[in-house]
Coordinates of C-alpha atoms in Angstrom, one line a residue:
Chain P
M1 CA 7.3 9.1 45.6
E2 CA 9.1 6.8 43.5
R3 CA 12.2 8.9 44.2
E4 CA 12.7 8.7 47.3
H5 CA 12.0 4.8 47.0
D6 CA 15.2 4.6 44.8
S7 CA 17.2 6.5 47.3
P8 CA 17.4 3.4 50.7
T9 CA 19.9 6.2 52.7
A10 CA 16.7 8.1 53.3
T11 CA 16.9 9.7 56.7
A12 CA 14.9 7.7 59.9
G13 CA 13.1 10.5 60.2
R14 CA 11.5 11.0 57.4
R15 CA 11.2 7.5 56.3
H16 CA 8.7 6.6 54.2
P17 CA 6.5 3.7 55.3
D18 CA 7.5 1.4 52.3
E19 CA 10.9 1.8 53.8
V20 CA 9.8 0.5 56.7
A21 CA 8.2 -2.8 55.2
Q22 CA 10.4 -3.8 53.9
H23 CA 13.4 -3.3 56.6
D24 CA 10.7 -5.1 59.1
Q25 CA 10.9 -8.0 56.3
P26 CA 14.4 -9.4 55.6
A27 CA 12.2 -11.8 53.6
F28 CA 12.4 -8.5 50.5
A29 CA 15.9 -7.8 51.3
G30 CA 16.4 -10.3 48.8
P31 CA 16.6 -8.6 45.3
R32 CA 18.5 -6.1 46.9
Q33 CA 21.3 -7.5 47.0
G34 CA 21.2 -9.1 43.6
P35 CA 23.0 -8.3 40.8
L36 CA 20.3 -5.7 39.7
H37 CA 21.2 -3.9 43.2
H38 CA 22.6 -0.8 40.9
L39 CA 19.3 -0.2 38.6
R40 CA 17.5 1.1 42.2
R41 CA 20.2 4.2 42.1
I42 CA 19.2 4.7 38.6
P43 CA 16.6 7.7 38.4
N44 CA 13.5 7.5 36.8
P45 CA 14.0 9.1 33.2
V46 CA 16.7 7.7 32.9
F47 CA 15.3 4.1 33.2
A48 CA 13.0 4.7 31.2
W49 CA 15.5 6.2 28.7
L50 CA 17.4 2.7 29.1
L51 CA 14.2 1.0 28.7
M52 CA 14.1 2.2 25.1
V53 CA 17.3 2.6 23.5
P54 CA 17.7 -0.8 22.5
A55 CA 13.8 -0.7 20.2
L56 CA 15.5 3.1 19.4
V57 CA 18.4 1.8 18.5
F58 CA 16.9 -1.3 15.8
L59 CA 14.1 0.9 14.9
G60 CA 16.4 3.7 13.6
G61 CA 19.5 1.5 12.5
F62 CA 17.3 0.2 9.8
T63 CA 14.6 2.6 9.1
V64 CA 15.6 6.2 9.8
F65 CA 19.4 5.9 9.2
P66 CA 18.6 3.7 5.9
A67 CA 16.1 6.9 5.0
G68 CA 18.8 9.0 5.1
S69 CA 20.8 7.7 3.2
A70 CA 18.9 7.0 0.5
L71 CA 18.7 10.7 0.3
W72 CA 21.7 11.6 0.4
N73 CA 22.6 9.0 -2.2
S74 CA 20.3 10.2 -3.8
L75 CA 21.3 13.5 -4.0
Q76 CA 24.7 12.7 -5.5
E77 CA 25.9 13.4 -9.1
P78 CA 26.2 10.6 -11.6
G79 CA 29.9 10.3 -12.6
L80 CA 32.7 9.6 -10.1
D81 CA 33.9 13.6 -9.5
G82 CA 29.9 14.4 -8.8
G83 CA 28.8 16.9 -6.5
V84 CA 25.6 17.5 -4.6
G85 CA 22.0 17.8 -6.6
T86 CA 19.3 16.8 -7.9
A87 CA 20.1 14.9 -11.3
Y88 CA 18.1 11.3 -10.4
Y89 CA 15.2 12.7 -9.6
E90 CA 15.2 14.9 -12.9
Q91 CA 16.3 11.4 -14.6
M92 CA 13.2 10.3 -13.1
L93 CA 10.8 12.8 -14.1
G94 CA 11.4 12.0 -17.7
D95 CA 11.4 8.0 -16.6
A96 CA 8.4 5.9 -17.9
V97 CA 8.8 3.8 -16.5
F98 CA 8.9 4.9 -13.2
R99 CA 5.3 6.7 -14.0
R100 CA 3.7 3.7 -15.1
S101 CA 4.9 2.1 -12.3
L102 CA 4.0 4.4 -9.6
I103 CA 0.3 5.2 -11.9
N104 CA -0.3 1.0 -11.6
N105 CA 0.2 1.7 -7.9
L106 CA -2.2 4.5 -7.4
L107 CA -4.2 2.3 -9.4
F108 CA -3.7 -0.6 -7.8
S109 CA -4.1 1.7 -4.0
F110 CA -7.2 3.2 -4.5
I111 CA -8.7 0.4 -6.1
T112 CA -8.4 -3.0 -3.9
V113 CA -8.4 -1.0 -0.7
P114 CA -11.8 -0.2 -1.4
V115 CA -13.1 -2.6 -2.9
S116 CA -11.9 -5.8 -0.4
I117 CA -12.7 -2.8 2.6
A118 CA -16.6 -3.3 1.0
V119 CA -16.1 -7.3 0.9
A120 CA -14.9 -7.2 3.8
M121 CA -17.3 -5.7 6.1
L122 CA -20.1 -7.1 4.2
M123 CA -18.2 -10.3 5.1
A124 CA -18.6 -9.4 8.8
V125 CA -22.3 -8.0 8.6
L126 CA -22.7 -11.7 7.2
V127 CA -21.2 -13.8 10.0
N128 CA -21.6 -11.5 12.7
R129 CA -24.8 -12.8 13.4
K130 CA -26.6 -16.7 14.4
I131 CA -26.5 -18.3 11.2
R132 CA -25.5 -22.1 10.5
G133 CA -22.0 -23.0 10.1
R134 CA -20.7 -19.3 10.9
G135 CA -17.5 -20.5 12.5
L136 CA -17.0 -22.5 9.3
L137 CA -17.5 -19.6 6.9
R138 CA -15.2 -17.0 9.1
L139 CA -13.0 -19.8 8.4
A140 CA -13.6 -19.3 5.0
Y141 CA -13.2 -15.8 4.2
F142 CA -10.1 -15.6 6.6
T143 CA -7.7 -18.5 5.5
P144 CA -6.8 -17.4 2.2
A145 CA -5.2 -14.4 4.2
M146 CA -3.1 -16.8 6.0
L147 CA -1.0 -17.9 3.3
P148 CA 2.1 -16.4 2.0
V149 CA 1.4 -13.8 -0.8
V150 CA 3.8 -16.2 -3.0
A151 CA 1.8 -18.9 -2.6
A152 CA -2.0 -17.0 -3.3
A153 CA 0.2 -15.2 -6.3
A154 CA 0.9 -19.4 -7.2
I155 CA -2.7 -20.1 -6.8
W156 CA -4.0 -17.6 -9.2
L157 CA -1.2 -18.5 -11.3
F158 CA -2.3 -21.6 -12.0
F159 CA -5.9 -20.3 -12.9
Y160 CA -5.0 -17.8 -14.5
Q161 CA -2.8 -20.5 -17.5
P162 CA -4.1 -19.5 -21.0
N163 CA -4.3 -23.8 -21.5
F164 CA -4.5 -24.9 -18.0
G165 CA -6.4 -21.9 -16.2
V166 CA -9.5 -22.5 -14.9
L167 CA -10.1 -19.0 -15.1
N168 CA -9.5 -20.9 -19.3
T169 CA -11.6 -23.3 -18.9
I170 CA -14.6 -22.6 -17.3
A171 CA -15.1 -19.6 -20.0
R172 CA -14.9 -22.4 -22.8
W173 CA -16.9 -24.2 -21.3
L174 CA -19.4 -21.4 -21.1
G175 CA -18.5 -20.6 -24.7
F176 CA -16.4 -18.2 -24.5
E177 CA -12.6 -17.5 -25.6
G178 CA -9.8 -17.8 -23.9
Q179 CA -7.8 -15.2 -21.9
N180 CA -4.3 -14.6 -21.3
W181 CA -4.7 -12.9 -18.2
L182 CA -1.7 -12.7 -17.2
G183 CA -0.2 -12.4 -20.5
S184 CA -2.1 -8.6 -22.1
P185 CA -1.8 -4.7 -20.7
S186 CA -5.4 -4.6 -20.7
T187 CA -6.3 -7.3 -18.4
V188 CA -2.9 -8.1 -16.1
L189 CA -3.8 -5.9 -13.6
P190 CA -6.8 -6.3 -13.2
A191 CA -6.4 -9.8 -12.8
L192 CA -3.7 -8.9 -9.9
M193 CA -6.4 -6.8 -8.2
V194 CA -8.8 -10.0 -7.7
M195 CA -5.7 -11.7 -6.5
M196 CA -4.6 -9.6 -3.7
I197 CA -9.2 -8.8 -2.3
W198 CA -9.4 -12.2 -2.7
H199 CA -6.4 -12.1 -0.1
Q200 CA -6.4 -9.5 2.2
A201 CA -10.7 -9.4 3.0
G202 CA -10.6 -12.1 5.3
F203 CA -8.1 -10.0 7.0
F204 CA -9.9 -6.2 7.4
M205 CA -13.6 -8.2 7.9
L206 CA -11.4 -9.2 11.5
F207 CA -11.3 -6.1 11.8
Y208 CA -14.5 -5.4 11.4
L209 CA -15.9 -8.2 13.7
A210 CA -13.8 -6.4 16.0
G211 CA -15.8 -2.9 15.3
L212 CA -18.8 -4.5 15.1
Q213 CA -18.5 -5.8 18.9
L214 CA -18.7 -2.3 19.9
I215 CA -21.8 -1.4 18.3
P216 CA -24.4 -1.7 21.6
P217 CA -27.1 -4.6 20.7
E218 CA -29.8 -2.4 21.8
L219 CA -28.9 -0.6 19.2
D220 CA -30.5 -3.4 16.6
E221 CA -33.0 -3.6 18.9
A222 CA -34.0 0.1 18.7
S223 CA -34.2 -0.7 14.2
Q224 CA -36.3 -3.9 15.4
L225 CA -39.2 -2.4 17.4
E226 CA -39.0 0.3 15.1
G227 CA -39.9 -1.9 11.7
A228 CA -36.5 -0.2 10.5
G229 CA -34.6 -3.0 7.3
R230 CA -31.4 -5.0 7.9
W231 CA -30.3 -2.4 5.1
Y232 CA -31.4 0.4 6.2
H233 CA -30.3 -0.6 10.0
F234 CA -26.8 -1.1 8.0
R235 CA -27.0 2.4 6.2
R236 CA -27.8 4.4 8.9
V237 CA -26.6 2.6 12.3
T238 CA -23.6 0.2 11.4
F239 CA -21.8 1.8 8.8
P240 CA -21.2 5.1 10.3
L241 CA -20.6 3.6 13.8
L242 CA -18.1 1.2 12.5
M243 CA -16.2 4.7 10.2
P244 CA -13.3 4.8 12.3
T245 CA -12.8 0.9 11.7
T246 CA -13.0 2.2 8.0
L247 CA -10.2 4.7 8.2
F248 CA -8.0 2.1 10.1
A249 CA -8.6 -0.7 8.0
S250 CA -8.2 2.0 4.8
I251 CA -4.7 3.3 6.0
V252 CA -3.7 0.0 6.8
G253 CA -4.5 -1.3 3.1
L254 CA -3.0 1.7 1.9
A255 CA 0.7 1.3 3.2
N256 CA 0.3 -2.5 2.5
S257 CA -0.3 -1.7 -0.7
F258 CA 2.3 0.6 -1.5
K259 CA 5.3 -2.2 0.2
Q260 CA 3.5 -5.3 -1.1
V261 CA 4.9 -6.8 -4.5
D262 CA 5.9 -10.6 -3.7
F263 CA 3.0 -11.4 -6.3
I264 CA 4.7 -9.5 -9.2
F265 CA 7.5 -12.2 -8.6
V266 CA 5.7 -14.6 -8.8
M267 CA 3.3 -13.4 -11.3
T268 CA 4.7 -11.1 -14.1
Q269 CA 8.3 -9.5 -13.4
G270 CA 6.2 -7.0 -14.0
G271 CA 5.1 -7.5 -17.7
P272 CA 4.6 -7.5 -20.2
N273 CA 6.0 -4.5 -21.0
N274 CA 5.9 -3.2 -17.1
A275 CA 1.7 -3.4 -17.5
S276 CA 2.4 -4.4 -13.8
N277 CA 5.0 -2.8 -12.3
M278 CA 5.1 -0.6 -9.2
L279 CA 7.5 1.8 -7.2
L280 CA 9.0 -1.0 -4.8
Y281 CA 8.9 -3.8 -7.8
Y282 CA 11.1 -1.3 -10.0
I283 CA 13.4 -0.5 -6.3
W284 CA 14.7 -3.8 -6.8
Q285 CA 15.1 -4.0 -10.0
T286 CA 17.2 -0.8 -10.1
T287 CA 19.1 -1.7 -7.3
F288 CA 20.0 -5.9 -8.5
P289 CA 19.0 -6.8 -12.1
Q290 CA 20.4 -2.8 -13.5
R291 CA 23.0 -2.0 -10.5
R292 CA 22.0 1.9 -10.3
P293 CA 21.5 1.5 -6.5
E294 CA 21.3 5.7 -6.9
Y295 CA 18.6 6.3 -8.8
A296 CA 17.0 3.3 -6.6
A297 CA 17.8 5.1 -4.3
A298 CA 15.7 9.0 -5.0
I299 CA 12.7 6.5 -6.0
T300 CA 13.4 4.6 -2.3
I301 CA 12.3 8.7 -1.0
V302 CA 9.3 8.6 -3.7
L303 CA 8.7 5.9 -1.8
V304 CA 9.2 6.7 2.0
L305 CA 7.5 10.2 1.3
I306 CA 3.7 8.8 0.3
L307 CA 3.9 6.1 3.4
I308 CA 4.7 9.2 6.0
V309 CA 2.2 10.7 4.3
L310 CA 0.4 8.2 5.4
A311 CA 1.8 7.8 9.2
L312 CA 0.9 11.3 9.3
I313 CA -2.9 11.2 8.7
Q314 CA -2.4 7.8 10.8
I315 CA -1.1 9.5 14.0
R316 CA -4.1 11.9 13.3
L317 CA -7.0 9.7 13.5
F318 CA -5.2 8.8 17.0
E319 CA -4.9 11.8 18.2
R320 CA -8.3 12.1 17.6
R321 CA -9.5 8.6 19.0
I322 CA -7.9 9.4 22.4
H323 CA -9.2 12.8 22.5
Y324 CA -12.9 11.1 22.5
R325 CA -11.7 8.8 25.2
Chain Q
M1 CA -45.6 -6.2 12.1
I2 CA -46.9 -8.5 9.9
R3 CA -46.3 -6.0 7.1
T4 CA -42.6 -6.9 7.8
S5 CA -42.7 -10.5 9.3
R6 CA -42.4 -11.8 6.2
L7 CA -40.6 -9.8 4.2
P8 CA -37.1 -9.9 6.5
R9 CA -37.5 -14.0 6.1
I10 CA -37.1 -13.4 2.4
S11 CA -34.3 -11.5 3.0
D12 CA -32.7 -13.5 5.0
K13 CA -32.5 -16.3 3.3
I14 CA -30.8 -14.2 0.4
E15 CA -27.7 -13.1 3.3
V16 CA -27.8 -16.9 4.1
G17 CA -27.4 -18.3 0.7
M18 CA -25.4 -15.0 0.0
A19 CA -22.8 -15.9 3.2
W20 CA -22.1 -19.5 1.9
L21 CA -21.5 -18.2 -1.8
L22 CA -18.9 -15.9 -0.7
G23 CA -18.0 -18.4 2.0
F24 CA -17.2 -21.1 -1.3
L25 CA -15.8 -18.3 -3.6
W26 CA -12.7 -17.5 -1.1
I27 CA -12.3 -21.3 -0.1
A28 CA -12.4 -23.0 -3.5
P29 CA -9.6 -21.9 -5.0
L30 CA -7.1 -23.2 -2.6
V31 CA -9.1 -26.2 -2.2
Y32 CA -9.0 -27.1 -5.9
V33 CA -5.0 -26.6 -5.9
F34 CA -4.7 -29.4 -3.1
W35 CA -7.2 -31.7 -4.8
A36 CA -5.0 -30.7 -8.2
A37 CA -2.0 -31.2 -5.9
F38 CA -3.0 -34.5 -5.0
R39 CA -3.5 -36.1 -8.9
E40 CA -1.8 -37.2 -11.8
P41 CA -1.1 -34.9 -14.8
A42 CA -3.2 -36.4 -16.9
V43 CA -6.2 -36.1 -14.9
A44 CA -5.4 -33.3 -12.6
L45 CA -7.4 -30.9 -13.5
T46 CA -11.0 -33.8 -14.2
L47 CA -13.1 -34.3 -11.1
N48 CA -13.7 -37.7 -11.2
P49 CA -12.8 -38.8 -7.6
F50 CA -12.0 -42.5 -8.2
Q51 CA -9.1 -43.1 -10.0
G52 CA -5.6 -40.9 -10.4
W53 CA -4.4 -40.1 -6.7
T54 CA -1.1 -39.5 -6.1
L55 CA 2.0 -38.2 -4.2
D56 CA 4.3 -37.9 -6.9
N57 CA 4.2 -34.6 -7.5
I58 CA 4.8 -33.6 -3.8
E59 CA 7.7 -36.4 -3.7
S60 CA 9.0 -34.6 -6.5
V61 CA 9.6 -31.2 -5.7
W62 CA 10.6 -32.3 -2.3
N63 CA 13.3 -33.8 -3.8
S64 CA 14.5 -31.6 -6.1
A65 CA 15.4 -29.0 -2.6
P66 CA 16.6 -29.2 0.0
F67 CA 13.3 -28.1 1.9
D68 CA 14.1 -29.6 5.8
R69 CA 16.6 -26.5 5.5
Y70 CA 14.8 -24.2 4.5
F71 CA 12.0 -24.8 7.1
Q72 CA 14.6 -25.0 9.6
N73 CA 15.2 -22.0 8.5
T74 CA 11.8 -20.3 8.5
V75 CA 11.4 -21.7 11.9
L76 CA 14.6 -20.8 13.1
L77 CA 14.1 -17.4 12.0
V78 CA 9.9 -16.8 12.9
T79 CA 10.6 -17.6 17.0
G80 CA 14.0 -16.0 17.1
L81 CA 12.9 -12.7 15.6
A82 CA 8.8 -12.9 17.8
T83 CA 11.1 -13.2 20.7
T84 CA 13.5 -10.4 20.6
Q85 CA 11.1 -8.1 18.9
L86 CA 8.6 -9.2 22.1
V87 CA 11.4 -8.4 24.5
L88 CA 12.9 -5.2 22.9
G89 CA 8.9 -4.1 22.6
I90 CA 7.5 -4.7 26.1
L91 CA 11.3 -3.0 27.8
A92 CA 10.1 0.2 25.4
A93 CA 6.3 -0.2 25.8
Y94 CA 6.7 -0.3 29.6
A95 CA 8.9 2.6 29.7
L96 CA 6.3 4.3 27.6
A97 CA 3.7 2.9 29.7
R98 CA 4.4 3.7 32.8
Y99 CA 7.3 6.7 33.1
N100 CA 7.5 10.4 32.1
F101 CA 9.9 11.2 31.1
P102 CA 11.7 14.0 29.0
G103 CA 11.4 13.3 24.9
R104 CA 8.1 10.7 26.1
D105 CA 5.6 12.0 23.5
I106 CA 8.2 12.8 21.0
L107 CA 9.6 9.0 20.7
F108 CA 6.2 8.0 20.9
A109 CA 5.3 10.3 17.8
F110 CA 9.0 8.0 16.7
V111 CA 7.3 4.3 17.7
L112 CA 4.0 5.9 15.6
L113 CA 5.6 6.7 12.6
Q114 CA 6.9 3.4 11.8
L115 CA 4.4 1.6 11.7
M116 CA 4.6 3.2 8.2
I117 CA 8.2 2.4 6.9
F118 CA 8.8 -1.0 7.3
P119 CA 12.8 -1.9 5.9
E120 CA 11.7 -3.8 2.9
I121 CA 10.8 -0.2 1.6
L122 CA 14.5 0.6 1.7
L123 CA 16.0 -2.0 1.0
T124 CA 18.6 -0.7 -1.3
E125 CA 20.1 1.0 1.5
N126 CA 19.4 -2.1 4.0
F127 CA 21.4 -4.3 1.6
R128 CA 24.1 -2.3 2.3
L129 CA 24.2 -1.8 5.8
V130 CA 23.2 -5.9 6.7
S131 CA 26.1 -6.5 4.3
N132 CA 28.6 -4.2 5.9
L133 CA 27.4 -5.9 9.5
G134 CA 29.1 -9.3 7.1
L135 CA 25.0 -10.3 8.0
Q136 CA 24.3 -11.6 4.6
D137 CA 23.2 -14.9 3.1
T138 CA 22.5 -15.2 7.3
I139 CA 19.1 -15.6 9.5
P140 CA 20.4 -13.4 11.4
G141 CA 20.9 -10.9 8.5
I142 CA 17.3 -11.8 8.1
A143 CA 16.5 -11.1 11.2
I144 CA 18.0 -8.2 12.0
P145 CA 16.3 -5.7 10.6
Y146 CA 13.1 -6.7 12.1
A147 CA 14.6 -6.9 15.3
A148 CA 12.4 -4.2 16.9
S149 CA 8.8 -4.1 16.1
A150 CA 7.2 -0.9 16.0
F151 CA 4.1 -3.1 15.8
C152 CA 4.9 -4.7 19.7
I153 CA 5.9 -1.6 21.3
F154 CA 2.0 0.3 20.3
L155 CA 0.3 -2.7 21.0
M156 CA 1.6 -3.4 24.6
R157 CA 2.0 0.1 25.6
Q158 CA -1.6 0.1 25.2
Q159 CA -1.9 -2.6 27.0
F160 CA 0.5 -1.6 29.7
K161 CA -1.9 1.6 30.5
A162 CA -4.8 -0.6 31.4
V163 CA -2.6 -2.3 34.5
P164 CA -4.2 -0.9 37.7
K165 CA -2.9 1.9 40.0
E166 CA -3.1 -0.3 43.3
L167 CA -1.3 -3.3 42.2
V168 CA 1.2 -1.1 40.8
E169 CA 1.6 0.3 44.6
A170 CA 1.2 -3.0 45.9
A171 CA 4.2 -4.2 44.7
E172 CA 6.2 -1.6 45.3
I173 CA 5.3 -1.4 48.7
E174 CA 6.6 -4.8 48.9
G175 CA 9.7 -4.0 47.5
A176 CA 9.4 -5.1 44.0
S177 CA 12.5 -3.1 41.9
R178 CA 10.8 -1.3 38.6
L179 CA 12.0 -5.0 36.4
E180 CA 10.5 -7.2 39.3
T181 CA 7.2 -5.2 38.8
L182 CA 7.4 -5.3 34.9
W183 CA 7.9 -9.0 35.6
K184 CA 5.3 -9.7 38.5
V185 CA 2.9 -6.9 37.3
Y186 CA 2.6 -5.9 33.8
L187 CA 3.5 -9.4 31.8
P188 CA 0.9 -11.8 33.8
L189 CA -1.8 -8.6 33.0
A190 CA -0.5 -8.5 29.2
R191 CA -0.1 -12.5 28.7
P192 CA -3.2 -13.0 26.2
T193 CA -1.8 -9.5 24.2
I194 CA 1.8 -11.7 24.4
V195 CA 0.4 -14.7 22.7
A196 CA -1.9 -12.2 20.2
F197 CA 1.5 -10.5 19.0
G198 CA 3.5 -13.4 19.1
L199 CA 1.3 -15.2 17.0
V200 CA 0.8 -12.1 14.2
S201 CA 4.0 -11.6 14.5
V202 CA 4.8 -16.1 13.3
S203 CA 2.0 -15.1 10.9
F204 CA 3.4 -12.2 9.0
H205 CA 7.1 -13.7 9.4
W206 CA 7.1 -17.0 7.9
N207 CA 5.6 -15.5 5.0
N208 CA 8.0 -12.9 4.3
F209 CA 9.4 -12.6 0.9
L210 CA 11.0 -9.6 -0.4
W211 CA 13.9 -9.2 2.9
P212 CA 14.7 -12.8 2.7
L213 CA 15.3 -12.7 -1.7
V214 CA 17.2 -9.8 -1.1
I215 CA 19.2 -10.7 1.5
T216 CA 20.3 -14.3 1.6
R217 CA 21.8 -16.3 -1.9
S218 CA 22.5 -20.1 -0.6
P219 CA 20.2 -22.6 1.0
E220 CA 21.8 -22.4 4.2
S221 CA 19.9 -19.4 5.0
R222 CA 17.2 -19.5 2.8
P223 CA 13.8 -19.3 3.9
V224 CA 10.4 -21.7 2.8
T225 CA 8.8 -18.7 0.8
V226 CA 12.0 -18.3 -1.0
G227 CA 13.1 -21.4 -1.8
I228 CA 9.9 -22.1 -3.5
V229 CA 9.4 -19.4 -5.7
R230 CA 11.6 -21.2 -8.6
F231 CA 8.7 -23.9 -8.4
L232 CA 6.1 -21.5 -8.3
S233 CA 6.9 -19.8 -11.1
P234 CA 10.1 -20.9 -13.3
E235 CA 11.7 -19.6 -16.1
T236 CA 11.3 -22.6 -18.2
G237 CA 7.8 -21.8 -17.8
I238 CA 5.2 -22.8 -15.7
D239 CA 4.2 -26.6 -15.2
F240 CA 1.4 -26.9 -13.0
T241 CA 2.8 -30.0 -11.0
S242 CA 5.2 -27.9 -9.4
L243 CA 2.9 -25.6 -9.4
T244 CA 0.2 -27.2 -6.8
A245 CA 2.9 -29.5 -5.1
G246 CA 5.2 -26.2 -4.2
T247 CA 1.8 -24.2 -2.8
V248 CA 1.3 -27.3 -1.1
I249 CA 4.7 -28.0 0.7
V250 CA 4.4 -24.1 1.3
V251 CA 1.2 -23.3 2.7
T252 CA 1.0 -26.9 4.4
P253 CA 2.8 -25.9 8.1
L254 CA 1.5 -23.2 8.6
L255 CA -2.3 -23.1 8.2
A256 CA -2.4 -26.7 10.0
L257 CA -1.0 -24.4 12.3
F258 CA -3.8 -21.8 11.9
L259 CA -6.3 -24.7 11.5
L260 CA -5.3 -26.4 15.1
T261 CA -5.6 -23.0 16.8
Q262 CA -7.7 -21.0 14.8
R263 CA -10.4 -19.8 17.7
Q264 CA -6.7 -18.1 19.4
F265 CA -5.7 -17.2 16.2
I266 CA -8.1 -14.9 14.5
Q267 CA -9.5 -13.7 18.1
S268 CA -5.5 -12.9 17.8
F269 CA -5.9 -11.1 15.1
M270 CA -8.7 -9.3 15.9
R271 CA -7.2 -8.5 19.8
S272 CA -4.2 -6.8 17.8
G273 CA -6.7 -5.1 15.4
I274 CA -8.6 -2.6 17.8
K275 CA -6.0 -2.0 19.8

């Protein structure tokens, strides 16, 4: 039908009703003489591709193409006349800093994401009911998520300072000894995790508030009639029904935890002794201060692979959701 | 009923208490930094509200770097980017949502894959690429890797899918071209989603740091997040004045925008979360 529409030269006998309408009403002949007049002759599939092209050029140009060139660069042998080989990957296997960064990243991801999600779920359930000051509380929970990560990092840097930091001041009031939170390898990672949970929990809360709106209120009433407690209701009704939201938030959070390292620049620079280094920060270090772009490319490939796996899981989940609809 | 009526009341109180405690924990750090930023260094950490107020901290940090230029750069960057992302995203989403063309499903899967792989992950290669394009240390250079947003395409496609067929057919009968149909039928219905994406995009790029840090060198092109960092965490040792004042400077504009339009903002983020 749209094809016919595109060809105004259709024979009079087979004229589509649309065409008749157009010819009878000169008011609609206007666009035909416009500068985009010739666009009408383009068949739909070609037209659709033309619409896609600009977006594809940029998406491909700054993700697929650089990923490909990173792969190519990482497979060069060091030296001027080196051929293709896996030298940089072998180097990576023996690199303690890389191993430390990967472990740190995994620890960071698999602790901050579940904790943030649990806190977010708690926040959403707490403010989903009609309690006094609900709007204010939502605002309080969400505001940290609006801050740039560098600012969130600065706030906690201020808190963690050994001499004038709030945390140590409180510790001293309570009679404990102050800690150099960001300066000692055993506390630096947990300290960064606390900052990140504070920063992102409110963001995930919004996903849950949206998810809670999709739960029919009859279920709540049914639980009340049955005399079920709030906790029982949460465990048996709310939590299972929020599962899609939880999966979605987990994937978003995990991906984010691999590509968000801004706070390291402000708080620790990866230290002390790489105790807070992470993959993307190490990529930056090897690229710029150390000037080893080929080695950085090899680490980039590892990071891209991690994210592709996460993306594939997400696409799977997404397809299943469509299937259920 | 009698058995349960008393118990929920206590647990209700506990819940409300928990909600406020959590709210306090979440907002207190920010409030405290704002408090400290407007206090004389000597009394900054005391809680006496009757003395020691000052604007010197903010003033001295503001005057030691071209912050007006930084903010100008940021505003230019985020408005330009949101516009470009929306234009490119809407065109692509229209194709994906309305037409069945060879390769469509592969293209859509490709877009979904891009939701995960952000340009800053590939900073080594993108630095080289953008430098080769001659855009190093320029605002277009910061923007160009993000010009097409997979998230925007995805969001708009979901929205366009929900446009009723009858409306599209009516527009066709009236002789509207394909682009006119997009403009007059699809876009008006998608306005809330467009606003939602606009806000998400603006706040994301306002806060973005790593890529702008890598690709810029001079104050002429640096956005405020990059410009502020040397005050937040200077190499000479952290001092409290510049840290708190710097935080206030970088946080205030977007925070003000957020507080003024918070309902819209939160709705927007929620909307983009569901879809």
